[in-house]
Amino acid sequence: MTAARVFVTRRLPDAWRAPLAEAGLAVDAAGADDPLTPAELRTRAAGAAALWVQLNDAVDAALLDAAGPGLRVVATYSVGTNHIDLAACRERGVVVVHTPDVLTDATADLAMALLLAAARRLPEGQRLVESGGWTGWAPTQLLGVELRGRTLGVVGLGRIGAAVARRARAFGMRIAYHQRRARPDVAAPLEADYEADLEALLARSDVLTLHAPLTPDTRHLLDARRLRLLPRGALLVNTARGPLVDEAALVDALRDGHLAGAGLDVYEEEPRVHPGLLALPHVVLAPHLGSATVDTRRAMARLCTDAIVAVLRGERPANALA
Ligand code: GLV
């Protein structure tokens, strides 16, 4: 009998894929860091029992059909699943697995890094030093925002949102949050106030951090009008998904000084970044690095390999979604 084939859509260290071969599966891995085109994905997926995909590979009905009826599992190397047509997977009996929990701390650390860098204007400081134009300490140079006593508004107090809130508490921030239902169990240790109305949360957030999934309902959750509900001088941090924010409206709100700064790890049309953002001094721009630590990426790989092996053995892993 030929071994079941697992198609991995991107170059990954051998050690991270090794458990698949150890389980007797045939691993076919793409050799590049850049995404394959949809047509290349469809060709390579044909006949696979498992697809190990990345967050910038669209898993749609056409890809599932190209893989064929032998496809049993799609493992995404991400916690977010907005690139996957979950209903199409369900219809075809394909199990979807993702990588929750193991990336919570790394992503929360990055959100804090962006928050601190935006609040203390580190990119402007770095550019000033690098330019050779720094003439020395000055009383009013690059004055930033102090975090103690300020309110962090958290949109989505899930695993990552709560981890960011815990870190912000250590910096003396107050926490308020919004999501569909209150989570008193999570909120109590953070002394976090629940706002049932997103707009009420915006009005009281000195810093807003986004931790909502991208769905048709959350696309442009922060549109031009809502961005203006944030207090003048507020900061925005987005480590969730770019399309949660209307990027053109964000540029306007930053450009006219309504917002004092932003720390962004995600963009509406990655890897394209709105040229207006690139031209602004008071934004911190990271290239989607939320889970990018060696430990976290290794743990994510282990979750994917274990889940693929489990599904192909007829088991249902804990990180299965559909
Ligand atoms: C990163 O954005 C992820 O969804 O894991």
mmCIF file of C-alpha atoms and ligand atoms in Angstrom:
data_model
loop_
_atom_site.group_PDB
_atom_site.id
_atom_site.type_symbol
_atom_site.label_atom_id
_atom_site.label_comp_id
_atom_site.label_asym_id
_atom_site.label_seq_id
_atom_site.Cartn_x
_atom_site.Cartn_y
_atom_site.Cartn_z
ATOM 1 C CA MET A 1 0.000 0.000 0.000
ATOM 2 C CA THR A 2 1.379 3.462 -0.820
ATOM 3 C CA ALA A 3 1.855 5.838 2.070
ATOM 4 C CA ALA A 4 -0.717 8.605 2.485
ATOM 5 C CA ARG A 5 0.670 11.886 1.166
ATOM 6 C CA VAL A 6 0.877 15.087 3.189
ATOM 7 C CA PHE A 7 1.397 18.228 1.122
ATOM 8 C CA VAL A 8 3.087 21.052 3.079
ATOM 9 C CA THR A 9 2.643 24.333 1.212
ATOM 10 C CA ARG A 10 5.766 26.143 2.426
ATOM 11 C CA ARG A 11 9.395 25.475 3.298
ATOM 12 C CA LEU A 12 9.667 24.396 6.954
ATOM 13 C CA PRO A 13 12.654 22.993 8.882
ATOM 14 C CA ASP A 14 12.975 19.213 8.449
ATOM 15 C CA ALA A 15 12.801 18.721 12.218
ATOM 16 C CA TRP A 16 9.376 20.361 12.340
ATOM 17 C CA ARG A 17 7.967 17.890 9.790
ATOM 18 C CA ALA A 18 9.822 14.803 11.039
ATOM 19 C CA PRO A 19 6.913 13.282 13.030
ATOM 20 C CA LEU A 20 4.954 12.900 9.782
ATOM 21 C CA ALA A 21 7.634 10.712 8.211
ATOM 22 C CA GLU A 22 8.046 8.841 11.508
ATOM 23 C CA ALA A 23 4.337 8.018 11.343
ATOM 24 C CA GLY A 24 4.873 6.467 7.885
ATOM 25 C CA LEU A 25 3.395 9.330 5.868
ATOM 26 C CA ALA A 26 4.892 10.579 2.599
ATOM 27 C CA VAL A 27 5.779 14.235 3.030
ATOM 28 C CA ASP A 28 5.751 16.446 -0.046
ATOM 29 C CA ALA A 29 6.876 19.925 0.959
ATOM 30 C CA ALA A 30 7.117 23.046 -1.143
ATOM 31 C CA GLY A 31 10.646 24.378 -1.206
ATOM 32 C CA ALA A 32 9.998 28.096 -0.998
ATOM 33 C CA ASP A 33 9.188 30.782 1.559
ATOM 34 C CA ASP A 34 6.843 32.572 -0.836
ATOM 35 C CA PRO A 35 3.267 31.383 -1.286
ATOM 36 C CA LEU A 36 2.433 29.167 -4.242
ATOM 37 C CA THR A 37 -0.161 30.499 -6.664
ATOM 38 C CA PRO A 38 -3.681 29.055 -6.355
ATOM 39 C CA ALA A 39 -3.047 27.062 -9.551
ATOM 40 C CA GLU A 40 0.232 25.658 -8.172
ATOM 41 C CA LEU A 41 -1.491 24.769 -4.915
ATOM 42 C CA ARG A 42 -4.219 22.895 -6.772
ATOM 43 C CA THR A 43 -1.694 20.927 -8.829
ATOM 44 C CA ARG A 44 0.441 19.981 -5.840
ATOM 45 C CA ALA A 45 -2.574 19.143 -3.635
ATOM 46 C CA ALA A 46 -3.961 16.548 -6.053
ATOM 47 C CA GLY A 47 -4.230 13.172 -4.365
ATOM 48 C CA ALA A 48 -3.104 14.383 -0.923
ATOM 49 C CA ALA A 49 -4.639 12.921 2.234
ATOM 50 C CA ALA A 50 -3.573 15.961 4.243
ATOM 51 C CA LEU A 51 -2.784 19.586 3.461
ATOM 52 C CA TRP A 52 -0.599 21.586 5.824
ATOM 53 C CA VAL A 53 -1.336 25.177 4.805
ATOM 54 C CA GLN A 54 -0.346 28.681 5.886
ATOM 55 C CA LEU A 55 -2.517 31.681 6.695
ATOM 56 C CA ASN A 56 -1.874 33.177 3.257
ATOM 57 C CA ASP A 57 -3.003 30.101 1.311
ATOM 58 C CA ALA A 58 -6.698 30.300 0.376
ATOM 59 C CA VAL A 59 -8.366 26.968 1.093
ATOM 60 C CA ASP A 60 -11.500 27.148 -1.008
ATOM 61 C CA ALA A 61 -13.799 24.645 -2.680
ATOM 62 C CA ALA A 62 -11.612 24.631 -5.811
ATOM 63 C CA LEU A 63 -8.535 23.572 -3.807
ATOM 64 C CA LEU A 64 -10.477 20.922 -1.884
ATOM 65 C CA ASP A 65 -11.859 19.534 -5.137
ATOM 66 C CA ALA A 66 -8.411 19.566 -6.721
ATOM 67 C CA ALA A 67 -7.082 17.577 -3.748
ATOM 68 C CA GLY A 68 -9.808 15.014 -4.390
ATOM 69 C CA PRO A 69 -11.948 12.667 -2.312
ATOM 70 C CA GLY A 70 -8.933 11.214 -0.469
ATOM 71 C CA LEU A 71 -8.388 14.494 1.420
ATOM 72 C CA ARG A 72 -9.104 13.958 5.133
ATOM 73 C CA VAL A 73 -7.505 16.869 6.944
ATOM 74 C CA VAL A 74 -6.423 20.486 6.453
ATOM 75 C CA ALA A 75 -3.977 21.667 9.112
ATOM 76 C CA THR A 76 -3.363 25.389 9.169
ATOM 77 C CA TYR A 77 -0.165 26.731 10.664
ATOM 78 C CA SER A 78 -2.101 29.539 12.354
ATOM 79 C CA VAL A 79 -4.788 30.089 14.928
ATOM 80 C CA GLY A 80 -6.834 32.210 12.498
ATOM 81 C CA THR A 81 -8.944 30.326 9.966
ATOM 82 C CA ASN A 82 -10.411 33.165 7.880
ATOM 83 C CA HIS A 83 -8.501 31.856 4.816
ATOM 84 C CA ILE A 84 -10.350 28.538 4.967
ATOM 85 C CA ASP A 85 -13.846 27.826 3.689
ATOM 86 C CA LEU A 86 -14.903 25.845 6.752
ATOM 87 C CA ALA A 87 -18.336 25.039 5.343
ATOM 88 C CA ALA A 88 -16.789 23.568 2.173
ATOM 89 C CA CYS A 89 -14.479 21.435 4.363
ATOM 90 C CA ARG A 90 -17.411 20.275 6.476
ATOM 91 C CA GLU A 91 -19.443 19.358 3.367
ATOM 92 C CA ARG A 92 -16.578 17.184 2.139
ATOM 93 C CA GLY A 93 -15.936 15.578 5.532
ATOM 94 C CA VAL A 94 -12.497 17.233 5.735
ATOM 95 C CA VAL A 95 -11.356 17.955 9.299
ATOM 96 C CA VAL A 96 -9.722 21.357 9.885
ATOM 97 C CA VAL A 97 -7.141 21.755 12.641
ATOM 98 C CA HIS A 98 -5.379 24.949 13.786
ATOM 99 C CA THR A 99 -2.847 26.039 16.402
ATOM 100 C CA PRO A 100 -4.531 27.707 19.388
ATOM 101 C CA ASP A 101 -2.917 28.277 22.814
ATOM 102 C CA VAL A 102 0.725 27.709 21.883
ATOM 103 C CA LEU A 103 0.993 31.121 20.207
ATOM 104 C CA THR A 104 -0.888 33.112 22.834
ATOM 105 C CA ASP A 105 2.147 34.410 24.738
ATOM 106 C CA ALA A 106 4.226 35.193 21.657
ATOM 107 C CA THR A 107 1.379 37.156 20.102
ATOM 108 C CA ALA A 108 0.577 38.991 23.334
ATOM 109 C CA ASP A 109 4.268 39.866 23.718
ATOM 110 C CA LEU A 110 4.275 41.344 20.230
ATOM 111 C CA ALA A 111 1.111 43.353 20.918
ATOM 112 C CA MET A 112 2.839 44.823 23.998
ATOM 113 C CA ALA A 113 5.980 45.516 21.980
ATOM 114 C CA LEU A 114 3.920 47.436 19.412
ATOM 115 C CA LEU A 115 1.996 49.236 22.135
ATOM 116 C CA LEU A 116 5.152 50.323 23.932
ATOM 117 C CA ALA A 117 6.960 51.266 20.735
ATOM 118 C CA ALA A 118 4.012 53.386 19.569
ATOM 119 C CA ALA A 119 3.476 54.966 23.000
ATOM 120 C CA ARG A 120 7.150 55.882 23.345
ATOM 121 C CA ARG A 121 7.659 56.790 19.666
ATOM 122 C CA LEU A 122 10.534 54.376 19.177
ATOM 123 C CA PRO A 123 10.446 54.340 15.349
ATOM 124 C CA GLU A 124 10.767 58.135 15.288
ATOM 125 C CA GLY A 125 13.599 57.926 17.806
ATOM 126 C CA GLN A 126 15.423 55.268 15.813
ATOM 127 C CA ARG A 127 15.098 57.268 12.605
ATOM 128 C CA LEU A 128 16.390 60.382 14.351
ATOM 129 C CA VAL A 129 19.444 58.547 15.674
ATOM 130 C CA GLU A 130 20.101 56.785 12.366
ATOM 131 C CA SER A 131 19.776 60.028 10.421
ATOM 132 C CA GLY A 132 22.747 61.490 12.240
ATOM 133 C CA GLY A 133 20.563 64.521 12.975
ATOM 134 C CA TRP A 134 20.200 63.942 16.715
ATOM 135 C CA THR A 135 21.754 66.862 18.532
ATOM 136 C CA GLY A 136 21.367 65.472 22.066
ATOM 137 C CA TRP A 137 18.859 65.256 24.907
ATOM 138 C CA ALA A 138 16.207 67.958 24.867
ATOM 139 C CA PRO A 139 13.318 68.655 27.295
ATOM 140 C CA THR A 140 10.501 68.288 24.763
ATOM 141 C CA GLN A 141 11.993 65.786 22.371
ATOM 142 C CA LEU A 142 9.677 62.973 21.207
ATOM 143 C CA LEU A 143 7.396 63.080 24.233
ATOM 144 C CA GLY A 144 5.226 59.987 24.353
ATOM 145 C CA VAL A 145 2.255 58.582 26.215
ATOM 146 C CA GLU A 146 2.603 57.140 29.735
ATOM 147 C CA LEU A 147 0.658 53.886 30.215
ATOM 148 C CA ARG A 148 0.028 53.913 33.981
ATOM 149 C CA GLY A 149 -3.581 54.844 34.733
ATOM 150 C CA ARG A 150 -4.609 54.787 31.060
ATOM 151 C CA THR A 151 -7.371 52.501 29.808
ATOM 152 C CA LEU A 152 -6.657 49.635 27.456
ATOM 153 C CA GLY A 153 -9.742 48.725 25.446
ATOM 154 C CA VAL A 154 -9.628 45.089 24.398
ATOM 155 C CA VAL A 155 -11.854 43.977 21.540
ATOM 156 C CA GLY A 156 -12.136 40.244 22.187
ATOM 157 C CA LEU A 157 -11.091 39.014 25.617
ATOM 158 C CA GLY A 158 -10.230 35.549 24.362
ATOM 159 C CA ARG A 159 -6.933 33.772 24.893
ATOM 160 C CA ILE A 160 -4.735 36.433 23.291
ATOM 161 C CA GLY A 161 -6.800 39.440 24.378
ATOM 162 C CA ALA A 162 -6.650 38.272 28.002
ATOM 163 C CA ALA A 163 -2.900 37.654 27.762
ATOM 164 C CA VAL A 164 -2.391 41.224 26.498
ATOM 165 C CA ALA A 165 -4.629 42.552 29.283
ATOM 166 C CA ARG A 166 -2.562 40.683 31.909
ATOM 167 C CA ARG A 167 0.606 42.274 30.565
ATOM 168 C CA ALA A 168 -1.006 45.726 30.440
ATOM 169 C CA ARG A 169 -2.099 45.364 34.071
ATOM 170 C CA ALA A 170 1.557 44.948 35.003
ATOM 171 C CA PHE A 171 2.151 48.345 33.351
ATOM 172 C CA GLY A 172 -0.548 49.911 35.549
ATOM 173 C CA MET A 173 -3.238 50.122 32.873
ATOM 174 C CA ARG A 174 -6.964 49.754 33.524
ATOM 175 C CA ILE A 175 -8.771 47.244 31.333
ATOM 176 C CA ALA A 176 -12.142 47.460 29.589
ATOM 177 C CA TYR A 177 -13.320 44.989 26.986
ATOM 178 C CA HIS A 178 -16.002 44.288 24.440
ATOM 179 C CA GLN A 179 -17.229 41.082 22.870
ATOM 180 C CA ARG A 180 -20.617 39.510 22.279
ATOM 181 C CA ARG A 181 -20.931 38.044 25.767
ATOM 182 C CA ALA A 182 -19.295 39.115 29.023
ATOM 183 C CA ARG A 183 -16.626 36.769 30.404
ATOM 184 C CA PRO A 184 -16.713 37.479 34.166
ATOM 185 C CA ASP A 185 -14.426 34.491 34.850
ATOM 186 C CA VAL A 186 -11.679 35.973 32.655
ATOM 187 C CA ALA A 187 -12.425 39.605 33.501
ATOM 188 C CA ALA A 188 -12.485 39.332 37.313
ATOM 189 C CA PRO A 189 -8.740 38.801 37.929
ATOM 190 C CA LEU A 190 -8.024 41.636 35.481
ATOM 191 C CA GLU A 191 -10.600 43.920 37.127
ATOM 192 C CA ALA A 192 -11.768 44.452 33.559
ATOM 193 C CA ASP A 193 -15.037 46.304 32.844
ATOM 194 C CA TYR A 194 -17.362 44.835 30.258
ATOM 195 C CA GLU A 195 -18.808 47.137 27.615
ATOM 196 C CA ALA A 196 -21.707 45.494 25.780
ATOM 197 C CA ASP A 197 -21.526 48.314 23.243
ATOM 198 C CA LEU A 198 -18.366 48.472 21.132
ATOM 199 C CA GLU A 199 -18.792 52.200 20.617
ATOM 200 C CA ALA A 200 -18.894 52.816 24.373
ATOM 201 C CA LEU A 201 -15.607 50.893 24.638
ATOM 202 C CA LEU A 202 -14.041 53.006 21.897
ATOM 203 C CA ALA A 203 -15.049 56.237 23.636
ATOM 204 C CA ARG A 204 -13.123 55.294 26.789
ATOM 205 C CA SER A 205 -10.033 53.577 25.286
ATOM 206 C CA ASP A 206 -6.723 55.441 25.463
ATOM 207 C CA VAL A 207 -5.239 52.433 23.704
ATOM 208 C CA LEU A 208 -7.329 49.979 21.706
ATOM 209 C CA THR A 209 -6.065 46.476 20.965
ATOM 210 C CA LEU A 210 -7.870 44.173 18.534
ATOM 211 C CA HIS A 211 -8.253 40.437 19.141
ATOM 212 C CA ALA A 212 -11.348 39.508 17.163
ATOM 213 C CA PRO A 213 -11.441 36.912 14.386
ATOM 214 C CA LEU A 214 -11.989 38.145 10.833
ATOM 215 C CA THR A 215 -15.500 37.241 9.667
ATOM 216 C CA PRO A 216 -17.970 38.980 7.349
ATOM 217 C CA ASP A 217 -19.354 40.669 10.509
ATOM 218 C CA THR A 218 -16.008 42.009 11.727
ATOM 219 C CA ARG A 219 -14.620 43.306 8.391
ATOM 220 C CA HIS A 220 -14.046 47.070 8.882
ATOM 221 C CA LEU A 221 -15.230 46.793 12.483
ATOM 222 C CA LEU A 222 -13.224 50.001 12.858
ATOM 223 C CA ASP A 223 -14.482 52.160 10.025
ATOM 224 C CA ALA A 224 -13.954 55.890 9.572
ATOM 225 C CA ARG A 225 -16.781 56.828 11.943
ATOM 226 C CA ARG A 226 -15.761 54.441 14.710
ATOM 227 C CA LEU A 227 -12.100 55.432 14.525
ATOM 228 C CA ARG A 228 -13.278 58.967 15.371
ATOM 229 C CA LEU A 229 -15.023 57.649 18.507
ATOM 230 C CA LEU A 230 -11.625 56.874 20.022
ATOM 231 C CA PRO A 231 -10.466 59.796 22.190
ATOM 232 C CA ARG A 232 -8.192 62.277 20.456
ATOM 233 C CA GLY A 233 -4.604 61.130 21.046
ATOM 234 C CA ALA A 234 -5.494 57.427 21.362
ATOM 235 C CA LEU A 235 -3.282 54.605 20.088
ATOM 236 C CA LEU A 236 -4.395 51.581 18.078
ATOM 237 C CA VAL A 237 -2.715 48.162 18.177
ATOM 238 C CA ASN A 238 -3.694 45.445 15.713
ATOM 239 C CA THR A 239 -2.172 41.973 15.902
ATOM 240 C CA ALA A 240 -5.365 40.214 14.778
ATOM 241 C CA ARG A 241 -6.287 40.695 11.113
ATOM 242 C CA GLY A 242 -5.802 43.771 8.929
ATOM 243 C CA PRO A 243 -9.307 43.936 7.423
ATOM 244 C CA LEU A 244 -10.775 44.553 10.901
ATOM 245 C CA VAL A 245 -9.714 48.166 10.254
ATOM 246 C CA ASP A 246 -10.474 50.409 7.293
ATOM 247 C CA GLU A 247 -6.819 51.135 6.530
ATOM 248 C CA ALA A 248 -7.500 54.255 4.419
ATOM 249 C CA ALA A 249 -9.612 55.717 7.243
ATOM 250 C CA LEU A 250 -6.854 54.830 9.718
ATOM 251 C CA VAL A 251 -4.344 56.736 7.613
ATOM 252 C CA ASP A 252 -6.657 59.779 7.687
ATOM 253 C CA ALA A 253 -7.117 59.568 11.472
ATOM 254 C CA LEU A 254 -3.346 59.319 11.986
ATOM 255 C CA ARG A 255 -2.545 61.991 9.441
ATOM 256 C CA ASP A 256 -4.788 64.629 11.004
ATOM 257 C CA GLY A 257 -3.615 63.791 14.503
ATOM 258 C CA HIS A 258 -6.853 62.275 15.797
ATOM 259 C CA LEU A 259 -4.832 59.181 16.682
ATOM 260 C CA ALA A 260 -1.410 59.660 18.263
ATOM 261 C CA GLY A 261 -0.026 56.483 16.778
ATOM 262 C CA ALA A 262 -0.582 52.878 15.804
ATOM 263 C CA GLY A 263 1.255 49.593 16.172
ATOM 264 C CA LEU A 264 0.334 47.226 13.372
ATOM 265 C CA ASP A 265 1.350 43.646 12.648
ATOM 266 C CA VAL A 266 -1.382 42.959 10.100
ATOM 267 C CA TYR A 267 -2.699 44.760 7.009
ATOM 268 C CA GLU A 268 -5.752 44.769 4.793
ATOM 269 C CA GLU A 269 -3.992 43.309 1.746
ATOM 270 C CA GLU A 270 -0.825 41.608 2.952
ATOM 271 C CA PRO A 271 1.932 41.915 1.961
ATOM 272 C CA ARG A 272 0.844 45.281 0.510
ATOM 273 C CA VAL A 273 0.909 48.042 3.097
ATOM 274 C CA HIS A 274 -1.123 51.207 2.483
ATOM 275 C CA PRO A 275 1.373 53.813 1.168
ATOM 276 C CA GLY A 276 -0.130 56.337 3.589
ATOM 277 C CA LEU A 277 1.003 54.193 6.516
ATOM 278 C CA LEU A 278 4.516 53.940 5.093
ATOM 279 C CA ALA A 279 4.702 57.727 4.909
ATOM 280 C CA LEU A 280 3.631 58.383 8.519
ATOM 281 C CA PRO A 281 6.275 58.816 11.217
ATOM 282 C CA HIS A 282 4.153 57.732 14.183
ATOM 283 C CA VAL A 283 3.303 54.168 13.239
ATOM 284 C CA VAL A 284 5.133 50.967 14.101
ATOM 285 C CA LEU A 285 4.857 48.445 11.295
ATOM 286 C CA ALA A 286 5.734 44.775 11.748
ATOM 287 C CA PRO A 287 5.475 42.148 8.998
ATOM 288 C CA HIS A 288 2.894 39.804 10.600
ATOM 289 C CA LEU A 289 5.242 38.461 13.282
ATOM 290 C CA GLY A 290 2.732 37.616 16.048
ATOM 291 C CA SER A 291 3.706 33.956 16.473
ATOM 292 C CA ALA A 292 7.236 34.346 15.117
ATOM 293 C CA THR A 293 9.426 32.909 17.842
ATOM 294 C CA VAL A 294 11.424 29.711 17.453
ATOM 295 C CA ASP A 295 9.685 28.043 20.407
ATOM 296 C CA THR A 296 6.191 28.980 19.289
ATOM 297 C CA ARG A 297 6.679 27.995 15.662
ATOM 298 C CA ARG A 298 8.089 24.647 16.784
ATOM 299 C CA ALA A 299 5.104 24.092 19.105
ATOM 300 C CA MET A 300 2.706 25.054 16.294
ATOM 301 C CA ALA A 301 4.401 22.551 14.011
ATOM 302 C CA ARG A 302 4.005 19.824 16.627
ATOM 303 C CA LEU A 303 0.292 20.595 16.897
ATOM 304 C CA CYS A 304 -0.073 20.309 13.112
ATOM 305 C CA THR A 305 1.905 17.092 12.769
ATOM 306 C CA ASP A 306 0.189 15.402 15.726
ATOM 307 C CA ALA A 307 -3.235 16.403 14.478
ATOM 308 C CA ILE A 308 -2.558 15.199 10.917
ATOM 309 C CA VAL A 309 -1.358 11.835 12.201
ATOM 310 C CA ALA A 310 -4.354 11.579 14.556
ATOM 311 C CA VAL A 311 -6.949 12.350 11.879
ATOM 312 C CA LEU A 312 -5.366 9.921 9.428
ATOM 313 C CA ARG A 313 -5.607 7.275 12.174
ATOM 314 C CA GLY A 314 -9.304 7.999 12.540
ATOM 315 C CA GLU A 315 -9.014 10.052 15.745
ATOM 316 C CA ARG A 316 -10.343 13.557 16.406
ATOM 317 C CA PRO A 317 -7.678 15.851 17.862
ATOM 318 C CA ALA A 318 -8.521 18.537 20.424
ATOM 319 C CA ASN A 319 -7.500 21.302 17.994
ATOM 320 C CA ALA A 320 -10.041 20.195 15.347
ATOM 321 C CA LEU A 321 -12.541 22.831 14.241
ATOM 322 C CA ALA A 322 -14.671 21.485 11.442
HETATM 323 C C1 GLV B 1 -1.508 34.440 12.925
HETATM 324 O O1 GLV B 1 -1.926 35.465 12.479
HETATM 325 C C2 GLV B 1 -2.320 33.289 13.210
HETATM 326 O O2 GLV B 1 -3.518 33.294 12.916
HETATM 327 O O3 GLV B 1 -1.755 32.307 13.716
#
